Coordinates of C-alpha atoms in Angstrom, one line a residue:
Chain A
M1 CA 39.3 137.4 0.1
S2 CA 40.0 137.0 3.7
R3 CA 41.9 139.0 6.3
F4 CA 44.8 137.7 8.2
V5 CA 43.9 137.8 11.9
F6 CA 46.7 138.1 14.5
R7 CA 46.0 138.2 18.2
C8 CA 48.8 140.4 19.6
P9 CA 49.5 140.1 23.3
L10 CA 50.2 143.5 25.0
R11 CA 53.0 144.0 27.4
W12 CA 52.7 146.2 30.5
S13 CA 55.8 148.1 29.3
D14 CA 53.9 149.1 26.1
M15 CA 52.4 151.9 28.2
D16 CA 54.3 155.2 28.5
A17 CA 54.4 157.7 31.3
Y18 CA 50.9 158.8 30.4
G19 CA 49.5 155.3 31.3
H20 CA 48.4 154.5 27.7
V21 CA 50.0 152.2 25.1
N22 CA 52.5 154.5 23.4
N23 CA 51.7 155.6 19.8
V24 CA 55.0 154.1 18.6
V25 CA 54.2 150.7 20.0
Y26 CA 51.2 150.3 17.7
L27 CA 53.7 150.0 14.9
R28 CA 55.3 147.2 16.8
Y29 CA 51.9 145.4 16.9
L30 CA 51.7 145.9 13.1
E31 CA 55.2 144.4 12.8
E32 CA 54.3 141.4 14.9
A33 CA 51.2 140.9 12.7
R34 CA 53.4 141.0 9.5
V35 CA 55.9 138.6 11.0
A36 CA 53.0 136.1 11.7
M37 CA 51.6 136.7 8.3
F38 CA 54.6 136.9 6.0
F39 CA 57.0 134.6 7.9
E40 CA 55.0 132.0 9.8
G41 CA 51.8 132.2 7.7
A42 CA 53.3 132.3 4.3
R43 CA 55.9 129.6 5.2
T44 CA 53.1 127.3 6.2
A45 CA 51.5 127.9 2.8
G46 CA 54.8 127.0 1.1
V47 CA 56.0 130.5 0.5
S48 CA 59.2 131.0 2.4
T49 CA 60.9 133.7 0.4
F50 CA 59.5 136.8 2.2
E51 CA 61.7 136.3 5.3
G52 CA 64.6 138.8 5.1
E53 CA 63.4 140.0 1.7
L54 CA 60.6 142.4 2.5
V55 CA 61.4 146.1 3.3
V56 CA 59.0 148.6 4.8
V57 CA 58.8 151.6 2.4
R58 CA 56.0 153.5 4.1
H59 CA 53.6 153.5 7.0
E60 CA 50.5 155.6 7.7
I61 CA 48.6 155.2 10.9
D62 CA 45.5 156.9 12.4
Y63 CA 44.9 156.6 16.1
R64 CA 41.3 156.2 17.0
R65 CA 41.3 155.9 20.8
P66 CA 43.7 155.3 23.7
L67 CA 44.5 151.7 24.7
V68 CA 45.4 150.5 28.2
F69 CA 47.3 147.4 29.0
G70 CA 45.4 144.3 30.0
P71 CA 45.8 140.5 29.7
E72 CA 43.6 140.2 26.6
P73 CA 45.4 140.4 23.3
I74 CA 44.5 143.1 20.8
V75 CA 43.5 141.9 17.3
V76 CA 45.4 143.1 14.3
E77 CA 43.5 142.3 11.1
T78 CA 45.7 142.7 8.0
W79 CA 44.7 142.6 4.3
V80 CA 46.2 143.4 0.9
T81 CA 44.9 146.3 -1.1
D82 CA 47.4 146.5 -4.0
I83 CA 49.9 144.1 -5.6
R84 CA 52.5 145.6 -7.9
N85 CA 55.6 144.4 -9.7
S86 CA 57.9 144.6 -6.7
S87 CA 55.7 145.9 -3.9
C88 CA 52.4 145.5 -2.2
S89 CA 50.1 147.6 0.0
L90 CA 48.5 146.5 3.2
R91 CA 45.8 147.8 5.5
Y92 CA 45.4 147.0 9.1
E93 CA 42.8 147.4 11.8
V94 CA 43.9 147.3 15.4
R95 CA 40.8 146.3 17.4
N96 CA 39.1 144.2 20.0
D97 CA 35.5 142.9 19.8
D98 CA 33.9 146.2 20.2
L99 CA 36.2 149.0 19.2
V100 CA 38.8 150.1 16.7
Y101 CA 41.9 151.5 18.3
A102 CA 43.9 152.3 15.1
E103 CA 43.8 151.9 11.3
A104 CA 47.0 151.8 9.3
R105 CA 48.4 151.2 5.9
S106 CA 51.9 150.1 4.8
V107 CA 53.8 149.7 1.6
L108 CA 56.3 146.8 1.5
A109 CA 58.9 146.2 -1.2
A110 CA 60.5 142.9 -2.2
Y111 CA 64.2 143.1 -1.8
D112 CA 67.0 140.8 -3.0
A113 CA 69.2 140.7 0.1
K114 CA 72.1 139.1 -1.7
A115 CA 72.1 141.5 -4.6
G116 CA 71.2 144.5 -2.4
H117 CA 68.4 145.9 -4.6
A118 CA 64.7 145.6 -5.2
R119 CA 63.4 142.5 -6.9
R120 CA 60.1 141.5 -8.5
L121 CA 57.5 139.6 -6.4
T122 CA 57.5 135.9 -7.5
D123 CA 54.4 134.2 -8.8
P124 CA 54.0 132.1 -5.7
E125 CA 54.3 135.3 -3.6
R126 CA 51.7 137.0 -5.7
A127 CA 49.3 134.1 -5.5
W128 CA 49.6 134.0 -1.8
L129 CA 49.1 137.8 -1.5
E130 CA 45.9 137.5 -3.6
K131 CA 44.4 135.3 -0.9
F132 CA 44.4 138.3 1.4
R133 CA 43.3 140.9 -1.1
D134 CA 40.3 142.9 0.1
D135 CA 39.5 146.3 -1.4
A136 CA 36.8 147.0 1.2
A137 CA 37.3 150.0 3.4
P138 CA 38.0 149.2 7.1
T139 CA 34.9 148.7 9.2
G140 CA 35.9 150.9 12.1
Chain B
M1 CA 60.4 180.4 9.7
S2 CA 62.9 178.0 11.2
R3 CA 63.1 174.3 11.8
F4 CA 63.6 172.7 15.1
V5 CA 66.8 170.7 15.0
F6 CA 67.2 167.8 17.3
R7 CA 70.3 165.6 17.3
C8 CA 69.0 162.2 18.3
P9 CA 71.5 159.7 19.7
L10 CA 71.1 156.2 18.3
R11 CA 71.3 153.1 20.5
W12 CA 72.9 149.8 19.4
S13 CA 69.6 148.1 20.3
D14 CA 67.7 150.2 17.8
M15 CA 68.9 147.7 15.2
D16 CA 66.9 144.6 14.6
A17 CA 67.9 141.1 13.6
Y18 CA 68.6 142.4 10.0
G19 CA 71.3 144.7 11.3
H20 CA 69.6 147.9 10.5
V21 CA 67.7 150.4 12.6
N22 CA 64.2 149.0 12.8
N23 CA 61.5 150.8 11.0
V24 CA 59.5 151.2 14.2
V25 CA 62.4 152.9 16.0
Y26 CA 62.3 155.8 13.5
L27 CA 59.0 156.8 15.2
R28 CA 60.8 156.8 18.5
Y29 CA 63.3 159.3 17.1
L30 CA 60.3 161.5 16.0
E31 CA 58.9 161.2 19.5
E32 CA 62.3 162.3 21.1
A33 CA 62.3 165.3 18.7
R34 CA 58.8 166.3 19.7
V35 CA 59.7 165.9 23.4
A36 CA 62.7 168.2 22.9
M37 CA 60.6 170.7 20.9
F38 CA 57.2 170.7 22.7
F39 CA 58.4 170.0 26.2
E40 CA 61.9 171.4 26.7
G41 CA 61.9 173.8 23.8
A42 CA 58.4 175.3 24.4
R43 CA 58.9 175.5 28.1
T44 CA 62.1 177.5 27.6
A45 CA 60.1 179.9 25.5
G46 CA 57.5 180.2 28.3
V47 CA 54.9 177.8 26.9
S48 CA 54.6 174.9 29.3
T49 CA 51.1 173.8 28.5
F50 CA 51.9 171.2 25.9
E51 CA 53.3 168.6 28.3
G52 CA 50.6 165.9 28.9
E53 CA 48.2 167.8 26.6
L54 CA 49.3 166.8 23.1
V55 CA 48.0 163.6 21.5
V56 CA 49.2 162.0 18.4
V57 CA 46.3 161.6 15.9
R58 CA 48.2 160.4 12.9
H59 CA 51.7 159.6 11.5
E60 CA 52.9 159.0 8.0
I61 CA 56.5 158.0 7.3
D62 CA 58.5 157.3 4.2
Y63 CA 61.7 155.4 4.6
R64 CA 64.4 156.5 2.2
R65 CA 67.4 154.3 3.0
P66 CA 68.7 151.9 5.7
L67 CA 70.4 153.2 8.7
V68 CA 73.1 151.5 10.8
F69 CA 74.0 152.2 14.4
G70 CA 77.0 154.5 15.0
P71 CA 78.1 156.9 17.7
E72 CA 77.0 160.0 15.7
P73 CA 73.5 161.2 16.4
I74 CA 71.0 161.4 13.6
V75 CA 69.4 164.8 13.0
V76 CA 65.7 165.2 13.2
E77 CA 64.5 168.5 11.7
T78 CA 60.9 169.3 12.6
W79 CA 58.6 172.1 11.3
V80 CA 55.0 173.1 11.4
T81 CA 52.9 173.0 8.2
D82 CA 49.4 173.7 9.5
I83 CA 47.9 175.2 12.6
R84 CA 44.1 174.6 13.2
N85 CA 41.7 175.3 16.1
S86 CA 42.7 172.3 18.2
S87 CA 45.5 170.6 16.2
C88 CA 48.6 171.1 14.2
S89 CA 50.6 169.3 11.5
L90 CA 54.3 168.6 11.5
R91 CA 56.8 167.5 9.0
Y92 CA 60.1 165.9 9.8
E93 CA 63.3 165.0 8.0
V94 CA 65.5 162.3 9.6
R95 CA 69.0 163.0 8.2
N96 CA 72.7 163.4 8.6
D97 CA 74.9 165.9 6.8
D98 CA 74.7 164.0 3.5
L99 CA 71.6 161.9 3.3
V100 CA 67.9 161.8 4.2
Y101 CA 66.9 158.5 5.9
A102 CA 63.2 159.2 6.3
E103 CA 60.6 161.9 5.9
A104 CA 57.5 162.0 8.1
R105 CA 54.3 163.9 8.9
S106 CA 52.3 163.9 12.1
V107 CA 49.0 165.5 13.2
L108 CA 48.9 166.3 16.9
A109 CA 45.7 167.4 18.8
A110 CA 45.6 169.5 21.9
Y111 CA 43.9 167.7 24.7
D112 CA 42.5 168.8 28.1
A113 CA 43.8 166.0 30.3
K114 CA 41.6 166.9 33.3
A115 CA 38.4 167.2 31.2
G116 CA 39.3 164.3 29.0
H117 CA 38.5 165.8 25.7
A118 CA 40.0 167.9 22.9
R119 CA 40.7 171.6 23.6
R120 CA 41.6 174.6 21.5
L121 CA 45.2 175.6 21.1
T122 CA 45.9 178.7 23.2
D123 CA 47.2 182.0 21.8
P124 CA 50.7 181.5 23.3
E125 CA 50.8 178.0 21.9
R126 CA 49.8 179.2 18.4
A127 CA 52.4 182.0 18.5
W128 CA 55.1 179.6 19.5
L129 CA 54.0 177.1 16.7
E130 CA 54.2 180.0 14.2
K131 CA 57.9 180.3 14.8
F132 CA 58.4 176.9 13.3
R133 CA 56.0 177.2 10.4
D134 CA 57.6 176.4 7.1
D135 CA 55.6 175.4 4.0
A136 CA 58.6 174.4 2.0
A137 CA 58.8 170.9 0.8
P138 CA 61.5 168.8 2.4
T139 CA 64.9 169.0 0.8
G140 CA 65.6 165.3 0.7
Chain C
M1 CA 54.0 125.5 47.6
S2 CA 53.5 126.1 44.0
R3 CA 55.2 128.2 41.3
F4 CA 53.4 130.9 39.3
V5 CA 53.6 129.9 35.7
F6 CA 53.4 132.6 33.0
R7 CA 53.6 131.8 29.3
C8 CA 55.3 134.9 27.9
P9 CA 54.9 135.5 24.1
L10 CA 58.0 136.5 22.3
R11 CA 58.2 139.4 19.8
W12 CA 60.3 139.2 16.7
S13 CA 61.8 142.6 17.8
D14 CA 63.1 141.0 21.0
M15 CA 66.0 139.8 18.9
D16 CA 69.0 142.1 18.4
A17 CA 71.4 142.5 15.6
Y18 CA 73.0 139.2 16.5
G19 CA 69.8 137.3 15.8
H20 CA 69.1 136.2 19.4
V21 CA 66.8 137.5 22.0
N22 CA 68.7 140.3 23.6
N23 CA 69.9 139.8 27.1
V24 CA 68.1 142.9 28.3
V25 CA 64.8 141.6 27.0
Y26 CA 64.9 138.7 29.4
L27 CA 64.2 141.2 32.2
R28 CA 61.2 142.3 30.3
Y29 CA 59.9 138.7 30.4
L30 CA 60.5 138.7 34.1
E31 CA 58.5 142.0 34.4
E32 CA 55.6 140.5 32.4
A33 CA 55.6 137.5 34.7
R34 CA 55.5 139.7 37.8
V35 CA 52.7 141.9 36.3
A36 CA 50.7 138.7 35.7
M37 CA 51.5 137.4 39.2
F38 CA 51.3 140.5 41.4
F39 CA 48.7 142.5 39.5
E40 CA 46.3 140.1 37.7
G41 CA 47.0 137.1 39.8
A42 CA 47.0 138.7 43.3
R43 CA 43.9 140.8 42.4
T44 CA 42.0 137.7 41.4
A45 CA 42.9 136.3 44.9
G46 CA 41.6 139.5 46.5
V47 CA 45.0 141.2 47.0
S48 CA 45.0 144.4 45.0
T49 CA 47.5 146.4 47.0
F50 CA 50.6 145.5 45.1
E51 CA 49.9 147.5 42.0
G52 CA 51.9 150.7 42.0
E53 CA 53.3 149.7 45.4
L54 CA 56.1 147.3 44.6
V55 CA 59.6 148.5 43.7
V56 CA 62.4 146.5 42.2
V57 CA 65.4 146.7 44.5
R58 CA 67.7 144.2 42.9
H59 CA 67.9 141.7 40.0
E60 CA 70.4 138.9 39.3
I61 CA 70.2 136.9 36.1
D62 CA 72.3 134.0 34.7
Y63 CA 71.9 133.3 31.0
R64 CA 72.1 129.6 30.2
R65 CA 71.7 129.5 26.4
P66 CA 70.7 131.7 23.4
L67 CA 67.0 132.0 22.6
V68 CA 65.6 132.7 19.1
F69 CA 62.2 134.1 18.3
G70 CA 59.4 131.7 17.5
P71 CA 55.6 131.7 17.8
E72 CA 55.7 129.6 20.9
P73 CA 55.7 131.5 24.3
I74 CA 58.5 131.0 26.7
V75 CA 57.6 129.8 30.2
V76 CA 58.5 132.0 33.1
E77 CA 58.1 130.1 36.4
T78 CA 58.3 132.4 39.5
W79 CA 58.4 131.5 43.2
V80 CA 59.0 133.2 46.5
T81 CA 62.1 132.3 48.5
D82 CA 62.0 134.9 51.3
I83 CA 59.4 137.2 52.9
R84 CA 60.6 140.0 55.1
N85 CA 59.0 142.9 56.9
S86 CA 58.8 145.1 53.8
S87 CA 60.3 143.1 51.0
C88 CA 60.3 139.7 49.4
S89 CA 62.7 137.7 47.2
L90 CA 61.8 135.9 44.0
R91 CA 63.4 133.3 41.8
Y92 CA 62.5 132.6 38.2
E93 CA 63.2 130.0 35.6
V94 CA 62.9 131.0 31.9
R95 CA 62.3 127.8 30.1
N96 CA 60.4 125.8 27.6
D97 CA 59.5 122.1 27.9
D98 CA 63.1 120.9 27.4
L99 CA 65.6 123.6 28.3
V100 CA 66.3 126.4 30.7
Y101 CA 67.3 129.6 29.1
A102 CA 67.9 131.7 32.1
E103 CA 67.6 131.7 35.9
A104 CA 67.0 134.9 37.9
R105 CA 66.4 136.3 41.3
S106 CA 64.8 139.6 42.3
V107 CA 64.2 141.5 45.5
L108 CA 61.0 143.6 45.6
A109 CA 60.2 146.2 48.3
A110 CA 56.7 147.3 49.3
Y111 CA 56.3 151.1 48.8
D112 CA 53.7 153.5 50.0
A113 CA 53.3 155.6 46.9
K114 CA 51.4 158.4 48.6
A115 CA 53.8 158.7 51.5
G116 CA 56.8 158.2 49.3
H117 CA 58.6 155.7 51.4
A118 CA 58.9 151.9 52.1
R119 CA 56.0 150.2 53.9
R120 CA 55.5 146.9 55.6
L121 CA 53.9 144.1 53.7
T122 CA 50.3 143.6 54.9
D123 CA 49.0 140.3 56.3
P124 CA 46.9 139.5 53.2
E125 CA 50.0 140.2 51.0
R126 CA 52.1 137.9 53.1
A127 CA 49.5 135.2 53.1
W128 CA 49.3 135.4 49.3
L129 CA 53.1 135.4 49.0
E130 CA 53.3 132.2 51.2
K131 CA 51.3 130.4 48.5
F132 CA 54.2 130.7 46.1
R133 CA 57.0 130.0 48.6
D134 CA 59.4 127.3 47.5
D135 CA 62.8 127.0 48.8
A136 CA 63.9 124.3 46.3
A137 CA 66.7 125.1 44.0
P138 CA 65.8 125.6 40.4
T139 CA 65.7 122.5 38.4
G140 CA 67.7 123.8 35.4
Chain D
M1 CA 93.6 152.0 36.5
S2 CA 90.9 154.2 35.0
R3 CA 87.2 153.8 34.5
F4 CA 85.5 154.0 31.2
V5 CA 83.0 156.9 31.3
F6 CA 80.0 156.9 29.0
R7 CA 77.4 159.7 29.0
C8 CA 74.2 157.9 28.1
P9 CA 71.3 160.0 26.8
L10 CA 67.9 159.2 28.2
R11 CA 64.8 158.8 26.1
W12 CA 61.4 160.0 27.3
S13 CA 60.1 156.5 26.4
D14 CA 62.5 155.0 29.0
M15 CA 59.9 155.9 31.6
D16 CA 57.1 153.5 32.3
A17 CA 53.5 154.0 33.4
Y18 CA 54.8 155.0 36.9
G19 CA 56.7 158.0 35.5
H20 CA 60.2 156.7 36.3
V21 CA 62.9 155.1 34.2
N22 CA 61.8 151.5 34.1
N23 CA 64.1 149.1 35.9
V24 CA 64.7 147.0 32.7
V25 CA 66.0 150.1 30.8
Y26 CA 68.9 150.5 33.2
L27 CA 70.3 147.3 31.6
R28 CA 70.0 149.0 28.3
Y29 CA 72.1 151.8 29.6
L30 CA 74.7 149.3 30.6
E31 CA 74.6 147.8 27.2
E32 CA 75.1 151.1 25.5
A33 CA 78.1 151.7 27.8
R34 CA 79.6 148.3 26.9
V35 CA 79.0 149.0 23.2
A36 CA 80.9 152.3 23.5
M37 CA 83.7 150.6 25.5
F38 CA 84.1 147.3 23.8
F39 CA 83.2 148.2 20.3
E40 CA 84.1 151.9 19.7
G41 CA 86.6 152.2 22.5
A42 CA 88.5 149.0 22.0
R43 CA 88.6 149.5 18.2
T44 CA 90.1 152.9 18.6
A45 CA 92.8 151.3 20.7
G46 CA 93.4 148.7 18.0
V47 CA 91.4 145.8 19.5
S48 CA 88.5 145.0 17.2
T49 CA 87.9 141.4 18.1
F50 CA 85.3 142.0 20.8
E51 CA 82.5 142.9 18.4
G52 CA 80.2 139.9 17.9
E53 CA 82.4 137.8 20.1
L54 CA 81.3 138.8 23.6
V55 CA 78.4 137.1 25.3
V56 CA 76.7 138.2 28.5
V57 CA 76.7 135.4 31.0
R58 CA 75.4 137.1 34.1
H59 CA 74.1 140.5 35.4
E60 CA 73.5 141.8 38.9
I61 CA 72.0 145.2 39.5
D62 CA 71.1 147.1 42.6
Y63 CA 68.7 150.0 42.2
R64 CA 69.5 153.0 44.5
R65 CA 66.9 155.6 43.7
P66 CA 64.3 156.5 41.0
L67 CA 65.4 158.3 37.9
V68 CA 63.2 160.6 35.9
F69 CA 63.7 161.6 32.2
G70 CA 65.5 164.8 31.5
P71 CA 67.7 166.2 28.7
E72 CA 71.0 165.6 30.6
P73 CA 72.7 162.2 30.0
I74 CA 73.2 159.8 32.8
V75 CA 76.9 158.8 33.4
V76 CA 77.7 155.1 33.3
E77 CA 81.2 154.4 34.7
T78 CA 82.5 150.9 33.9
W79 CA 85.6 149.1 35.1
V80 CA 87.1 145.6 35.1
T81 CA 87.3 143.6 38.3
D82 CA 88.4 140.2 37.1
I83 CA 90.1 138.8 34.0
R84 CA 90.0 135.0 33.4
N85 CA 90.9 132.7 30.6
S86 CA 87.8 133.2 28.6
S87 CA 85.8 135.7 30.6
C88 CA 85.9 139.0 32.5
S89 CA 83.9 140.7 35.2
L90 CA 82.7 144.3 35.1
R91 CA 81.3 146.7 37.6
Y92 CA 79.3 149.8 36.8
E93 CA 78.0 152.9 38.5
V94 CA 75.0 154.7 36.9
R95 CA 75.2 158.2 38.3
N96 CA 75.1 161.9 37.7
D97 CA 77.3 164.5 39.4
D98 CA 75.6 164.1 42.8
L99 CA 73.9 160.8 43.1
V100 CA 74.2 157.1 42.3
Y101 CA 71.1 155.6 40.7
A102 CA 72.3 152.0 40.3
E103 CA 75.3 149.8 40.7
A104 CA 75.8 146.7 38.6
R105 CA 78.1 143.8 37.8
S106 CA 78.3 141.7 34.7
V107 CA 80.2 138.6 33.6
L108 CA 81.1 138.5 29.9
A109 CA 82.5 135.5 28.0
A110 CA 84.6 135.5 24.9
Y111 CA 82.9 133.6 22.1
D112 CA 84.1 132.3 18.8
A113 CA 81.1 133.1 16.6
K114 CA 82.3 130.9 13.7
A115 CA 83.1 127.9 15.8
G116 CA 80.1 128.4 18.0
H117 CA 81.8 128.0 21.4
A118 CA 83.7 129.8 24.0
R119 CA 87.2 131.0 23.3
R120 CA 90.2 132.3 25.2
L121 CA 90.7 136.1 25.6
T122 CA 93.6 137.1 23.3
D123 CA 96.7 138.8 24.7
P124 CA 95.7 142.2 23.1
E125 CA 92.2 141.9 24.6
R126 CA 93.7 141.1 28.0
A127 CA 96.1 144.0 27.8
W128 CA 93.3 146.4 26.9
L129 CA 91.1 145.1 29.7
E130 CA 93.9 145.7 32.2
K131 CA 93.7 149.4 31.4
F132 CA 90.3 149.4 33.0
R133 CA 91.0 147.2 36.0
D134 CA 90.0 148.7 39.3
D135 CA 89.5 146.7 42.4
A136 CA 88.1 149.6 44.4
A137 CA 84.6 149.4 45.7
P138 CA 82.1 151.7 44.0
T139 CA 81.9 155.1 45.6
G140 CA 78.1 155.3 45.7

């Protein structure tokens, strides 16, 4: 019902030779948001099984406007749009107070690192994911 | 009619704490392939207007299998699937001789850097893009 | 008389395949600290001439202990140990409350970007640098 | 008696917002050279104990001139200047055919990853290191 909000600090080196944050780096921001959500956030809520057991299957990203380094963090809002047997789908908005810089979607699969193959999402994992389910379109 | 083939060297540091090439880094490989194709490659063919005037509008990427650092380059094959007034669509296969590691698609827009807005693709740009047009599905 | 203190957020991707923050990334932290000090910090104090006009001539870094990603920023303390006609020397400590993770030194040269050669430090630049002069050895 | 020569491909993204290869990235080139030398190179010579058991203790680097991305690799020459009980010292030259872009020195320590502490260099490791010992000053 709620979105996970991560304030992602920029680095000066995120800019490329054209003086804007490089398009590849936006996916780094999404990764940092997922780390905060699935590792720190889920662990705090008692779900510590995602770490090392989530694999990125797919990303889509639409760039809305150029971003320039500054001391203020960019906000990455993340929410869950689909929960399946062994995977889930996320949406993200990369934004500040006024503007949306990118929108993105990912599919993540649960993975049994010891066995080396996909695994089902556990009930506690699914319950935790449900807390961030939001089927609304992004606002940007 | 032909694909642009770029042999992209890996770096040991492309691997993350899980010991695989990080998902974000694959987009770096796509960037290196585009730099070789649209900067070096097009310039060699007499088209030097892409540099600084192409903007990434969208990426999609599907990860097929994990990749581990080694001294052999990975091959990025790139081809053109659509040419519009001011944008074009690309597909990529990230592969070695045997296996496909990822497939991806990008939309790029031509951009007039001085004027600060989108511009039409020029006739020489379109003619050059046509050489890499391939509507076939990826083989992977 | 005082050190410039920058709280540098880590990124999960700063870790390499050995599961520690990679040695190269420490220099990224030093860069972020210099950006905060020489760009944001100096500009706030009315000295805006460093941006684009400071070149790294030399780095030295001693690694004291391994660092693992976590949500807490690492502290980079920076101070000035020498001010010359056209260059200055910095020292840094990369630390948290308890431990020093690295010590480093840099030499930076003032550079006239338009003319393409070294330039003298201006009086306002020197006065600002003096505020961070500290000849004490690092505490670590 | 000989130097280890590694041809290090540049990436367009190695450049920063000033349009030159960023100072931090030079240390990435040194890392790639060490990976080629101590992992691939030593393994080929029958010494496979360095991987995961070498820790960077210290770097020094002097930047000689700015470097701009191009399709030609940069050459990193690496040689051994000191071999101690549990550590060794390296020197590097980052160069192309005509010019030296940086000179650097590192100290590496052998590390017993299982025991979690420093270890002595083995006799085969020392014999292999001797092959790259060169006390000559860099030529640049």
